[in-house]
mmCIF file of C-alpha atoms and ligand atoms in Angstrom:
data_model
loop_
_atom_site.group_PDB
_atom_site.id
_atom_site.type_symbol
_atom_site.label_atom_id
_atom_site.label_comp_id
_atom_site.label_asym_id
_atom_site.label_seq_id
_atom_site.Cartn_x
_atom_site.Cartn_y
_atom_site.Cartn_z
ATOM 1 C CA MET K 83 -11.498 18.358 2.303
ATOM 2 C CA LYS K 84 -10.610 17.247 5.809
ATOM 3 C CA ILE K 85 -7.292 15.464 6.105
ATOM 4 C CA CYS K 86 -5.892 13.863 9.243
ATOM 5 C CA VAL K 87 -2.074 13.973 9.192
ATOM 6 C CA LEU K 88 -0.183 11.335 11.195
ATOM 7 C CA PRO K 89 3.583 11.793 10.790
ATOM 8 C CA GLY K 90 4.341 8.925 13.208
ATOM 9 C CA ASP K 91 7.887 7.978 14.198
ATOM 10 C CA GLY K 92 11.434 8.003 12.845
ATOM 11 C CA ILE K 93 11.680 9.422 9.341
ATOM 12 C CA GLY K 94 7.858 9.751 9.345
ATOM 13 C CA VAL K 95 8.161 13.287 10.689
ATOM 14 C CA GLU K 96 10.683 14.395 8.049
ATOM 15 C CA ILE K 97 8.980 12.875 5.009
ATOM 16 C CA MET K 98 5.535 14.069 6.083
ATOM 17 C CA ALA K 99 6.801 17.653 6.399
ATOM 18 C CA GLN K 100 7.765 17.571 2.706
ATOM 19 C CA ALA K 101 4.496 15.911 1.634
ATOM 20 C CA VAL K 102 2.478 18.569 3.466
ATOM 21 C CA ARG K 103 4.489 21.357 1.792
ATOM 22 C CA VAL K 104 3.605 19.853 -1.603
ATOM 23 C CA LEU K 105 -0.071 19.510 -0.684
ATOM 24 C CA LYS K 106 -0.238 23.101 0.548
ATOM 25 C CA ALA K 107 1.460 24.371 -2.621
ATOM 26 C CA LEU K 108 -1.505 23.099 -4.655
ATOM 27 C CA ASP K 109 -3.670 25.688 -2.928
ATOM 28 C CA LEU K 110 -6.654 23.380 -2.500
ATOM 29 C CA LYS K 111 -9.294 24.132 0.073
ATOM 30 C CA CYS K 112 -8.198 21.620 2.682
ATOM 31 C CA GLU K 113 -8.174 21.466 6.446
ATOM 32 C CA LEU K 114 -5.208 19.592 7.935
ATOM 33 C CA GLU K 115 -5.321 18.212 11.478
ATOM 34 C CA ASN K 116 -2.192 16.641 12.984
ATOM 35 C CA ALA K 117 -2.440 13.750 15.453
ATOM 36 C CA LEU K 118 -0.312 11.061 17.092
ATOM 37 C CA LEU K 119 -0.042 7.432 16.010
ATOM 38 C CA GLY K 120 2.550 4.808 16.911
ATOM 39 C CA GLY K 121 5.507 5.229 19.254
ATOM 40 C CA CYS K 122 5.084 8.998 19.629
ATOM 41 C CA ALA K 123 1.501 8.339 20.778
ATOM 42 C CA VAL K 124 2.697 5.718 23.273
ATOM 43 C CA ASP K 125 5.149 8.250 24.738
ATOM 44 C CA ALA K 126 2.514 10.977 25.013
ATOM 45 C CA THR K 127 -0.557 8.973 26.076
ATOM 46 C CA GLY K 128 0.404 5.362 26.795
ATOM 47 C CA SER K 129 -1.578 4.112 23.782
ATOM 48 C CA PRO K 130 -0.352 3.679 20.179
ATOM 49 C CA PHE K 131 -3.779 4.748 18.840
ATOM 50 C CA PRO K 132 -5.238 7.234 21.338
ATOM 51 C CA GLU K 133 -8.901 8.245 21.374
ATOM 52 C CA VAL K 134 -8.221 11.754 20.052
ATOM 53 C CA THR K 135 -6.561 10.207 16.984
ATOM 54 C CA GLN K 136 -9.429 7.738 16.569
ATOM 55 C CA LYS K 137 -11.907 10.607 16.511
ATOM 56 C CA LEU K 138 -9.922 12.806 14.118
ATOM 57 C CA ALA K 139 -9.266 9.897 11.746
ATOM 58 C CA LYS K 140 -12.965 8.961 11.709
ATOM 59 C CA GLU K 141 -14.070 12.528 11.031
ATOM 60 C CA ALA K 142 -11.543 13.140 8.254
ATOM 61 C CA ASP K 143 -12.125 12.355 4.562
ATOM 62 C CA ALA K 144 -8.607 10.958 4.288
ATOM 63 C CA VAL K 145 -5.641 10.098 6.476
ATOM 64 C CA LEU K 146 -2.013 10.723 5.520
ATOM 65 C CA LEU K 147 0.427 8.535 7.437
ATOM 66 C CA GLY K 148 4.235 8.689 7.587
ATOM 67 C CA ALA K 149 5.481 5.535 9.333
ATOM 68 C CA VAL K 150 5.453 4.081 12.822
ATOM 69 C CA GLY K 151 7.763 2.027 15.015
ATOM 70 C CA GLY K 152 11.335 1.863 16.184
ATOM 71 C CA PRO K 153 13.625 -0.118 18.502
ATOM 72 C CA LYS K 154 12.730 2.110 21.459
ATOM 73 C CA TRP K 155 9.246 0.575 21.599
ATOM 74 C CA ASP K 156 10.101 -3.038 20.664
ATOM 75 C CA VAL K 157 10.455 -3.958 24.340
ATOM 76 C CA LEU K 158 6.851 -2.981 25.184
ATOM 77 C CA PRO K 159 4.048 -5.528 25.625
ATOM 78 C CA ARG K 160 2.524 -6.400 22.238
ATOM 79 C CA GLU K 161 -0.686 -4.363 22.701
ATOM 80 C CA GLN K 162 1.298 -1.177 23.364
ATOM 81 C CA ARG K 163 3.604 -1.477 20.370
ATOM 82 C CA PRO K 164 3.390 1.108 17.589
ATOM 83 C CA GLU K 165 2.425 -1.559 15.012
ATOM 84 C CA ARG K 166 -0.756 -2.170 17.042
ATOM 85 C CA GLY K 167 -1.681 1.441 16.247
ATOM 86 C CA LEU K 168 -1.371 0.652 12.562
ATOM 87 C CA LEU K 169 -3.582 -2.440 12.722
ATOM 88 C CA GLY K 170 -5.964 -0.509 14.975
ATOM 89 C CA ILE K 171 -6.476 2.386 12.571
ATOM 90 C CA ARG K 172 -6.986 0.065 9.576
ATOM 91 C CA LYS K 173 -9.696 -1.800 11.476
ATOM 92 C CA HIS K 174 -11.224 1.379 12.953
ATOM 93 C CA LEU K 175 -11.661 2.856 9.478
ATOM 94 C CA GLY K 176 -12.817 -0.392 7.807
ATOM 95 C CA LEU K 177 -10.060 -0.210 5.185
ATOM 96 C CA PHE K 178 -10.527 -3.382 3.146
ATOM 97 C CA ALA K 179 -8.776 -2.502 -0.113
ATOM 98 C CA ASN K 180 -5.048 -2.002 -0.376
ATOM 99 C CA LEU K 181 -3.729 -0.446 -3.579
ATOM 100 C CA ARG K 182 -0.005 -0.656 -4.191
ATOM 101 C CA PRO K 183 1.432 0.652 -7.407
ATOM 102 C CA ALA K 184 4.882 -0.578 -8.410
ATOM 103 C CA VAL K 185 6.344 2.005 -10.733
ATOM 104 C CA LEU K 186 9.908 2.045 -11.965
ATOM 105 C CA TYR K 187 10.817 5.400 -13.444
ATOM 106 C CA PRO K 188 13.152 4.878 -16.433
ATOM 107 C CA GLU K 189 15.820 7.006 -14.692
ATOM 108 C CA LEU K 190 15.953 4.488 -11.819
ATOM 109 C CA ALA K 191 16.062 1.297 -13.901
ATOM 110 C CA ASN K 192 19.456 0.376 -12.406
ATOM 111 C CA ALA K 193 17.958 0.292 -8.881
ATOM 112 C CA SER K 194 16.258 -3.027 -9.679
ATOM 113 C CA THR K 195 18.045 -6.358 -9.442
ATOM 114 C CA LEU K 196 16.286 -7.341 -12.682
ATOM 115 C CA LYS K 197 17.632 -6.447 -16.128
ATOM 116 C CA PRO K 198 16.726 -2.839 -17.053
ATOM 117 C CA GLU K 199 14.898 -3.952 -20.221
ATOM 118 C CA VAL K 200 12.598 -6.180 -18.113
ATOM 119 C CA VAL K 201 11.620 -3.450 -15.633
ATOM 120 C CA ALA K 202 12.319 0.025 -17.098
ATOM 121 C CA GLY K 203 9.045 1.893 -17.343
ATOM 122 C CA LEU K 204 7.188 -0.692 -15.221
ATOM 123 C CA ASP K 205 3.828 0.633 -14.017
ATOM 124 C CA ILE K 206 1.559 -1.933 -12.390
ATOM 125 C CA MET K 207 -0.882 -1.896 -9.480
ATOM 126 C CA ILE K 208 -1.606 -4.682 -7.016
ATOM 127 C CA VAL K 209 -5.039 -4.556 -5.376
ATOM 128 C CA ARG K 210 -5.067 -6.677 -2.215
ATOM 129 C CA GLU K 211 -8.058 -7.515 -0.029
ATOM 130 C CA LEU K 212 -7.052 -6.488 3.478
ATOM 131 C CA THR K 213 -9.602 -7.612 6.063
ATOM 132 C CA GLY K 214 -10.557 -11.214 5.238
ATOM 133 C CA ASP K 215 -9.038 -14.529 4.101
ATOM 134 C CA ILE K 216 -6.929 -16.960 6.099
ATOM 135 C CA TYR K 217 -5.447 -14.089 8.171
ATOM 136 C CA PHE K 218 -8.771 -13.520 9.943
ATOM 137 C CA GLY K 219 -10.819 -16.704 9.328
ATOM 138 C CA GLN K 220 -12.129 -18.716 12.276
ATOM 139 C CA PRO K 221 -11.515 -21.314 13.636
ATOM 140 C CA ARG K 222 -7.782 -20.941 14.056
ATOM 141 C CA GLY K 223 -5.246 -22.071 16.597
ATOM 142 C CA ILE K 224 -2.761 -24.648 17.767
ATOM 143 C CA GLU K 225 -4.128 -27.528 19.868
ATOM 144 C CA MET K 226 -3.446 -31.096 20.944
ATOM 145 C CA ARG K 227 -5.189 -33.694 18.763
ATOM 146 C CA ASP K 228 -5.029 -37.381 18.067
ATOM 147 C CA VAL K 229 -3.111 -37.947 14.843
ATOM 148 C CA ASP K 230 -2.586 -41.555 13.705
ATOM 149 C CA GLY K 231 -2.967 -42.768 17.273
ATOM 150 C CA SER K 232 -0.596 -40.282 18.907
ATOM 151 C CA LYS K 233 -1.350 -37.016 20.691
ATOM 152 C CA GLN K 234 0.440 -34.123 19.061
ATOM 153 C CA ARG K 235 0.176 -30.384 18.379
ATOM 154 C CA VAL K 236 -1.822 -29.412 15.291
ATOM 155 C CA GLY K 237 -1.922 -25.928 13.770
ATOM 156 C CA PHE K 238 -4.915 -24.788 11.720
ATOM 157 C CA ASN K 239 -6.345 -21.705 10.007
ATOM 158 C CA THR K 240 -9.442 -21.104 7.927
ATOM 159 C CA MET K 241 -9.390 -19.599 4.439
ATOM 160 C CA ILE K 242 -12.783 -17.963 3.981
ATOM 161 C CA TYR K 243 -14.360 -15.305 1.736
ATOM 162 C CA SER K 244 -18.012 -14.407 1.303
ATOM 163 C CA GLU K 245 -19.180 -13.325 -2.128
ATOM 164 C CA THR K 246 -19.930 -9.843 -0.730
ATOM 165 C CA GLU K 247 -16.301 -9.463 0.326
ATOM 166 C CA ILE K 248 -15.060 -10.648 -3.056
ATOM 167 C CA ARG K 249 -17.449 -8.420 -4.955
ATOM 168 C CA ARG K 250 -16.469 -5.234 -3.097
ATOM 169 C CA ILE K 251 -12.717 -5.738 -3.628
ATOM 170 C CA GLY K 252 -13.463 -6.750 -7.220
ATOM 171 C CA ARG K 253 -15.243 -3.450 -7.826
ATOM 172 C CA VAL K 254 -12.295 -1.463 -6.445
ATOM 173 C CA ALA K 255 -9.964 -3.358 -8.803
ATOM 174 C CA PHE K 256 -12.187 -3.025 -11.883
ATOM 175 C CA ASP K 257 -12.588 0.709 -11.149
ATOM 176 C CA ALA K 258 -8.804 1.079 -10.771
ATOM 177 C CA ALA K 259 -8.257 -0.744 -14.082
ATOM 178 C CA ARG K 260 -10.804 1.529 -15.724
ATOM 179 C CA ARG K 261 -8.744 4.562 -14.652
ATOM 180 C CA ARG K 262 -5.589 2.978 -16.090
ATOM 181 C CA ASN K 263 -5.022 0.649 -19.074
ATOM 182 C CA LYS K 264 -8.248 -1.348 -18.639
ATOM 183 C CA LYS K 265 -6.570 -4.700 -18.019
ATOM 184 C CA LEU K 266 -7.284 -6.667 -14.849
ATOM 185 C CA CYS K 267 -5.650 -9.949 -13.866
ATOM 186 C CA SER K 268 -7.315 -11.821 -10.998
ATOM 187 C CA VAL K 269 -5.016 -14.168 -9.071
ATOM 188 C CA ASP K 270 -6.317 -17.287 -7.315
ATOM 189 C CA LYS K 271 -5.588 -20.957 -6.686
ATOM 190 C CA MET K 272 -8.880 -22.338 -7.985
ATOM 191 C CA ASN K 273 -7.381 -25.700 -8.935
ATOM 192 C CA VAL K 274 -6.884 -26.533 -5.231
ATOM 193 C CA LEU K 275 -8.909 -24.131 -3.048
ATOM 194 C CA GLU K 276 -12.714 -23.821 -3.135
ATOM 195 C CA THR K 277 -12.539 -20.335 -1.571
ATOM 196 C CA THR K 278 -10.646 -19.131 -4.601
ATOM 197 C CA GLN K 279 -12.933 -20.992 -7.017
ATOM 198 C CA LEU K 280 -15.663 -18.736 -5.611
ATOM 199 C CA TRP K 281 -13.254 -15.791 -5.998
ATOM 200 C CA ARG K 282 -12.863 -16.576 -9.717
ATOM 201 C CA ASP K 283 -16.606 -17.120 -10.229
ATOM 202 C CA VAL K 284 -17.480 -13.768 -8.632
ATOM 203 C CA MET K 285 -14.806 -11.916 -10.657
ATOM 204 C CA ILE K 286 -16.275 -13.383 -13.853
ATOM 205 C CA GLU K 287 -19.810 -12.358 -12.788
ATOM 206 C CA LEU K 288 -18.603 -8.830 -12.000
ATOM 207 C CA SER K 289 -16.886 -8.471 -15.347
ATOM 208 C CA ALA K 290 -20.322 -8.200 -16.984
ATOM 209 C CA ASP K 291 -20.555 -4.705 -15.417
ATOM 210 C CA TYR K 292 -17.170 -3.729 -16.856
ATOM 211 C CA PRO K 293 -17.242 -4.665 -20.549
ATOM 212 C CA ASP K 294 -14.491 -2.111 -21.231
ATOM 213 C CA VAL K 295 -12.035 -3.902 -18.880
ATOM 214 C CA GLU K 296 -10.243 -7.047 -20.116
ATOM 215 C CA LEU K 297 -10.319 -9.643 -17.322
ATOM 216 C CA SER K 298 -7.788 -12.485 -17.170
ATOM 217 C CA HIS K 299 -6.948 -15.077 -14.485
ATOM 218 C CA LEU K 300 -3.712 -16.603 -13.210
ATOM 219 C CA LEU K 301 -2.961 -19.189 -10.561
ATOM 220 C CA VAL K 302 -0.878 -17.615 -7.830
ATOM 221 C CA ASP K 303 2.234 -19.740 -8.441
ATOM 222 C CA ASN K 304 2.256 -18.752 -12.103
ATOM 223 C CA ALA K 305 1.549 -15.104 -11.168
ATOM 224 C CA ALA K 306 4.633 -15.082 -8.929
ATOM 225 C CA MET K 307 6.739 -16.395 -11.833
ATOM 226 C CA GLN K 308 5.263 -14.017 -14.405
ATOM 227 C CA LEU K 309 5.940 -11.038 -12.129
ATOM 228 C CA VAL K 310 9.690 -11.635 -12.379
ATOM 229 C CA ARG K 311 9.707 -13.033 -15.927
ATOM 230 C CA ASN K 312 7.769 -10.267 -17.653
ATOM 231 C CA PRO K 313 6.130 -7.857 -15.176
ATOM 232 C CA LYS K 314 5.230 -5.308 -17.848
ATOM 233 C CA GLN K 315 2.513 -7.672 -19.196
ATOM 234 C CA PHE K 316 0.344 -6.584 -16.220
ATOM 235 C CA ASP K 317 -1.702 -3.471 -15.557
ATOM 236 C CA VAL K 318 -3.845 -4.124 -12.439
ATOM 237 C CA MET K 319 -3.732 -7.390 -10.452
ATOM 238 C CA VAL K 320 -6.350 -8.247 -7.817
ATOM 239 C CA THR K 321 -6.070 -10.949 -5.195
ATOM 240 C CA GLY K 322 -6.912 -11.995 -1.637
ATOM 241 C CA ASN K 323 -5.185 -11.023 1.568
ATOM 242 C CA MET K 324 -2.505 -13.730 1.793
ATOM 243 C CA PHE K 325 -1.575 -13.961 -1.899
ATOM 244 C CA GLY K 326 -1.665 -10.146 -2.050
ATOM 245 C CA ASP K 327 0.657 -9.831 0.927
ATOM 246 C CA ILE K 328 3.287 -11.864 -0.900
ATOM 247 C CA LEU K 329 2.765 -10.610 -4.457
ATOM 248 C CA SER K 330 2.687 -6.914 -3.472
ATOM 249 C CA ASP K 331 6.062 -7.248 -1.743
ATOM 250 C CA GLU K 332 7.437 -9.127 -4.738
ATOM 251 C CA ALA K 333 6.155 -6.389 -7.064
ATOM 252 C CA SER K 334 7.615 -3.601 -4.941
ATOM 253 C CA MET K 335 11.020 -5.261 -5.004
ATOM 254 C CA LEU K 336 10.959 -5.280 -8.813
ATOM 255 C CA THR K 337 11.518 -1.550 -8.545
ATOM 256 C CA GLY K 338 14.368 -1.873 -6.023
ATOM 257 C CA SER K 339 13.607 1.503 -4.489
ATOM 258 C CA ILE K 340 11.449 1.288 -1.389
ATOM 259 C CA GLY K 341 11.638 5.063 -0.862
ATOM 260 C CA MET K 342 9.608 5.589 -4.055
ATOM 261 C CA LEU K 343 6.495 3.484 -3.406
ATOM 262 C CA PRO K 344 3.201 4.946 -2.186
ATOM 263 C CA SER K 345 0.074 3.033 -1.148
ATOM 264 C CA ALA K 346 -3.600 3.527 -0.465
ATOM 265 C CA SER K 347 -6.043 1.640 1.754
ATOM 266 C CA LEU K 348 -9.695 2.366 1.031
ATOM 267 C CA ASP K 349 -13.080 1.816 2.669
ATOM 268 C CA GLU K 350 -16.475 1.325 0.982
ATOM 269 C CA ASN K 351 -16.813 5.055 0.248
ATOM 270 C CA ASN K 352 -13.303 5.698 -1.051
ATOM 271 C CA LYS K 353 -12.278 7.253 2.207
ATOM 272 C CA GLY K 354 -8.670 6.230 2.526
ATOM 273 C CA MET K 355 -5.436 6.107 4.381
ATOM 274 C CA TYR K 356 -2.376 6.935 2.296
ATOM 275 C CA GLU K 357 1.164 6.026 3.276
ATOM 276 C CA PRO K 358 4.556 5.070 1.882
ATOM 277 C CA CYS K 359 5.261 1.307 1.699
ATOM 278 C CA HIS K 360 8.410 1.620 3.802
ATOM 279 C CA GLY K 361 8.783 1.816 7.587
ATOM 280 C CA SER K 362 10.194 4.424 9.945
ATOM 281 C CA ALA K 363 13.852 3.695 9.004
ATOM 282 C CA PRO K 364 15.363 4.343 12.455
ATOM 283 C CA ASP K 365 18.855 3.937 10.970
ATOM 284 C CA ILE K 366 18.561 7.212 9.049
ATOM 285 C CA ALA K 367 15.956 9.089 11.131
ATOM 286 C CA GLY K 368 16.627 12.731 11.994
ATOM 287 C CA LYS K 369 19.501 13.033 9.513
ATOM 288 C CA ASN K 370 17.735 14.608 6.525
ATOM 289 C CA LEU K 371 18.574 11.462 4.511
ATOM 290 C CA ALA K 372 15.138 9.903 3.904
ATOM 291 C CA ASN K 373 13.530 9.907 0.490
ATOM 292 C CA PRO K 374 10.215 11.807 0.781
ATOM 293 C CA LEU K 375 8.959 10.839 -2.709
ATOM 294 C CA ALA K 376 6.878 7.815 -1.617
ATOM 295 C CA THR K 377 4.970 10.045 0.797
ATOM 296 C CA ILE K 378 4.623 12.830 -1.769
ATOM 297 C CA LEU K 379 3.286 10.242 -4.252
ATOM 298 C CA SER K 380 0.873 9.064 -1.544
ATOM 299 C CA VAL K 381 -0.581 12.591 -1.573
ATOM 300 C CA ALA K 382 -1.134 12.158 -5.326
ATOM 301 C CA MET K 383 -2.973 8.869 -4.688
ATOM 302 C CA MET K 384 -5.130 10.605 -2.066
ATOM 303 C CA LEU K 385 -6.132 13.317 -4.524
ATOM 304 C CA ARG K 386 -6.946 10.669 -7.159
ATOM 305 C CA TYR K 387 -8.825 8.074 -5.103
ATOM 306 C CA THR K 388 -10.534 9.976 -2.284
ATOM 307 C CA PHE K 389 -11.012 13.408 -3.826
ATOM 308 C CA ALA K 390 -11.296 12.464 -7.542
ATOM 309 C CA LEU K 391 -8.826 15.228 -8.463
ATOM 310 C CA GLU K 392 -7.063 13.339 -11.260
ATOM 311 C CA GLU K 393 -5.377 16.396 -12.758
ATOM 312 C CA ARG K 394 -3.934 17.463 -9.420
ATOM 313 C CA ALA K 395 -2.663 13.916 -8.830
ATOM 314 C CA GLN K 396 -0.964 13.946 -12.220
ATOM 315 C CA GLN K 397 0.529 17.362 -11.460
ATOM 316 C CA ILE K 398 2.375 15.883 -8.463
ATOM 317 C CA GLU K 399 3.413 12.751 -10.380
ATOM 318 C CA SER K 400 4.757 14.868 -13.250
ATOM 319 C CA ALA K 401 6.717 17.009 -10.789
ATOM 320 C CA VAL K 402 8.306 13.847 -9.325
ATOM 321 C CA LYS K 403 9.204 12.606 -12.838
ATOM 322 C CA LYS K 404 10.734 16.002 -13.638
ATOM 323 C CA VAL K 405 12.847 16.029 -10.485
ATOM 324 C CA LEU K 406 14.202 12.564 -11.325
ATOM 325 C CA ALA K 407 14.890 13.615 -14.909
ATOM 326 C CA GLN K 408 16.770 16.635 -13.522
ATOM 327 C CA GLY K 409 19.024 14.160 -11.700
ATOM 328 C CA TYR K 410 18.083 14.815 -8.045
ATOM 329 C CA ARG K 411 18.520 11.719 -5.850
ATOM 330 C CA THR K 412 18.352 10.939 -2.146
ATOM 331 C CA GLY K 413 20.900 8.406 -0.877
ATOM 332 C CA ASP K 414 18.670 5.343 -1.404
ATOM 333 C CA ILE K 415 18.429 5.956 -5.170
ATOM 334 C CA TYR K 416 21.765 7.701 -5.706
ATOM 335 C CA GLU K 417 24.022 6.733 -8.609
ATOM 336 C CA PRO K 418 27.293 8.364 -9.669
ATOM 337 C CA GLY K 419 26.619 11.196 -12.084
ATOM 338 C CA THR K 420 23.427 12.315 -10.327
ATOM 339 C CA THR K 421 22.987 15.042 -7.692
ATOM 340 C CA ARG K 422 22.711 13.747 -4.114
ATOM 341 C CA VAL K 423 20.197 15.713 -2.049
ATOM 342 C CA GLY K 424 18.624 15.468 1.407
ATOM 343 C CA THR K 425 14.974 15.077 2.398
ATOM 344 C CA LYS K 426 14.250 18.804 2.539
ATOM 345 C CA GLU K 427 16.135 19.585 -0.680
ATOM 346 C CA MET K 428 14.152 16.854 -2.487
ATOM 347 C CA GLY K 429 10.991 18.570 -1.215
ATOM 348 C CA ASP K 430 12.334 21.921 -2.509
ATOM 349 C CA ALA K 431 12.991 20.356 -5.929
ATOM 350 C CA VAL K 432 9.447 18.923 -6.155
ATOM 351 C CA LEU K 433 7.963 22.286 -5.165
ATOM 352 C CA ALA K 434 10.054 24.036 -7.814
ATOM 353 C CA ALA K 435 8.940 21.477 -10.430
ATOM 354 C CA LEU K 436 5.287 21.959 -9.430
HETATM 355 P P1 LIG P 63 12.136 0.175 6.922
HETATM 356 O O1 LIG P 63 11.293 0.230 5.700
HETATM 357 O O2 LIG P 63 11.902 1.217 7.945
HETATM 358 O O3 LIG P 63 13.690 0.258 6.490
HETATM 359 C C1 LIG P 63 14.315 -0.730 5.662
HETATM 360 C C2 LIG P 63 15.547 -0.093 4.983
HETATM 361 O O4 LIG P 63 15.111 0.820 3.979
HETATM 362 C C3 LIG P 63 16.416 0.728 5.959
HETATM 363 O O5 LIG P 63 17.768 0.566 5.582
HETATM 364 C C4 LIG P 63 15.986 2.163 5.707
HETATM 365 O O6 LIG P 63 17.002 3.114 5.968
HETATM 366 C C5 LIG P 63 15.585 2.133 4.228
HETATM 367 N N1 LIG P 63 14.512 3.087 3.952
HETATM 368 C C6 LIG P 63 13.197 2.939 4.260
HETATM 369 N N2 LIG P 63 12.515 4.014 3.877
HETATM 370 C C7 LIG P 63 13.387 4.854 3.290
HETATM 371 C C8 LIG P 63 13.272 6.144 2.693
HETATM 372 N N3 LIG P 63 12.112 6.800 2.610
HETATM 373 N N4 LIG P 63 14.386 6.712 2.216
HETATM 374 C C9 LIG P 63 15.559 6.085 2.265
HETATM 375 N N5 LIG P 63 15.745 4.874 2.804
HETATM 376 C C10 LIG P 63 14.652 4.258 3.324
HETATM 377 O O7 LIG P 63 11.965 -1.286 7.538
HETATM 378 P P2 LIG P 63 12.548 -1.897 8.904
HETATM 379 O O8 LIG P 63 13.939 -1.383 9.136
HETATM 380 O O9 LIG P 63 12.304 -3.332 8.800
HETATM 381 O O10 LIG P 63 11.605 -1.325 10.052
HETATM 382 C C11 LIG P 63 11.900 -0.191 10.853
HETATM 383 C C12 LIG P 63 10.705 0.120 11.738
HETATM 384 O O11 LIG P 63 9.590 0.487 10.907
HETATM 385 C C13 LIG P 63 10.225 -1.070 12.562
HETATM 386 O O12 LIG P 63 9.870 -0.593 13.838
HETATM 387 C C14 LIG P 63 9.024 -1.598 11.808
HETATM 388 O O13 LIG P 63 8.108 -2.232 12.649
HETATM 389 C C15 LIG P 63 8.464 -0.311 11.266
HETATM 390 N N6 LIG P 63 7.637 -0.475 10.043
HETATM 391 C C16 LIG P 63 6.573 0.351 9.923
HETATM 392 C C17 LIG P 63 5.781 0.321 8.781
HETATM 393 C C18 LIG P 63 4.656 1.290 8.672
HETATM 394 O O14 LIG P 63 4.593 2.245 9.427
HETATM 395 N N7 LIG P 63 3.749 1.112 7.724
HETATM 396 C C19 LIG P 63 6.098 -0.578 7.752
HETATM 397 C C20 LIG P 63 7.228 -1.389 7.881
HETATM 398 C C21 LIG P 63 7.995 -1.329 9.033
#
């Protein structure tokens, strides 16, 4: 098992240190190689995604990423900004499938803005296509055109999916549903958009290969409503790049605790990059305040999806549940009556629970 570790910037360094301690405690045969991505890479090499990192990431079976970015680099030209490193590595590794679980541990039910009975125990997964759709379709642009006899600026983008692209993200989603509660909801806008009519057709064709998974469909506007009305009706949801961008953020906010949410981005061979959903949190960086659990849970996703070590993944997830049940909380999830701990102490607690 070759793992490329990219702590990144801000709290990335602190949360990754705890995630690596947890990984090492499992005593698996793995080789860890550290490299630079983001602002730290700009400082050291002038590029947010230097060649050495490109090579290590390509050679590894999986990449663990902390977070990148910070105000220090916001003044740089766009191509040198840390976020370019993030887009660069996703493209470099051909990561087309983004898996974002939204889990609300019963102990944290008050963190959500929704009523506890609506969200307590929530455990859903959004599978988002990451490399196609209107975000990448050509032609695109803003240009002068004649509209009703007057010259004016017109903006345009192209929503496009080939059936190959739909089928490969569909397979990832059906496989994910198979590992969970065997329910998959595909989200589209087939009543208006031909691209998503094809999306629905291909999902239906694929379902013949997954008779054990119950496939349903929702239009995206209804899906957005259902996610806040009764999110626990879902198990896995699959959708395109733009709808997935919006719905995955909506789903993560149901939990109210950004420091708890891991994610995975996979290629065709289940090689993946695993990272917390949050950013580099410059406001709390270097103060031992960051919640490392999203990154620790990203290690669990890596063991499950890239290395097929389901039991080891569950071992980490159970340790996190235990630590929460014991009442340990970093500042972002703190409530009176619980024990406030720092980043390192949260790592200690997870190790003890393991
Ligand atoms: P952010 O997620 O870094 O922070 C938003 C808020 O959540 C802050 O108040 C922060 O303190 C808090 N927070 C985030 N993670 C936390 C954790 N683990 N524990 C406790 N509190 C946590 O988003 P932002 O402030 O909009 O962005 C900061 C920087 O991060 C920017 O440079 C942005 O570009 C970058 N960013 C990077 C990624 C990534 O690396 N994938 C994602 C989003 C933003």
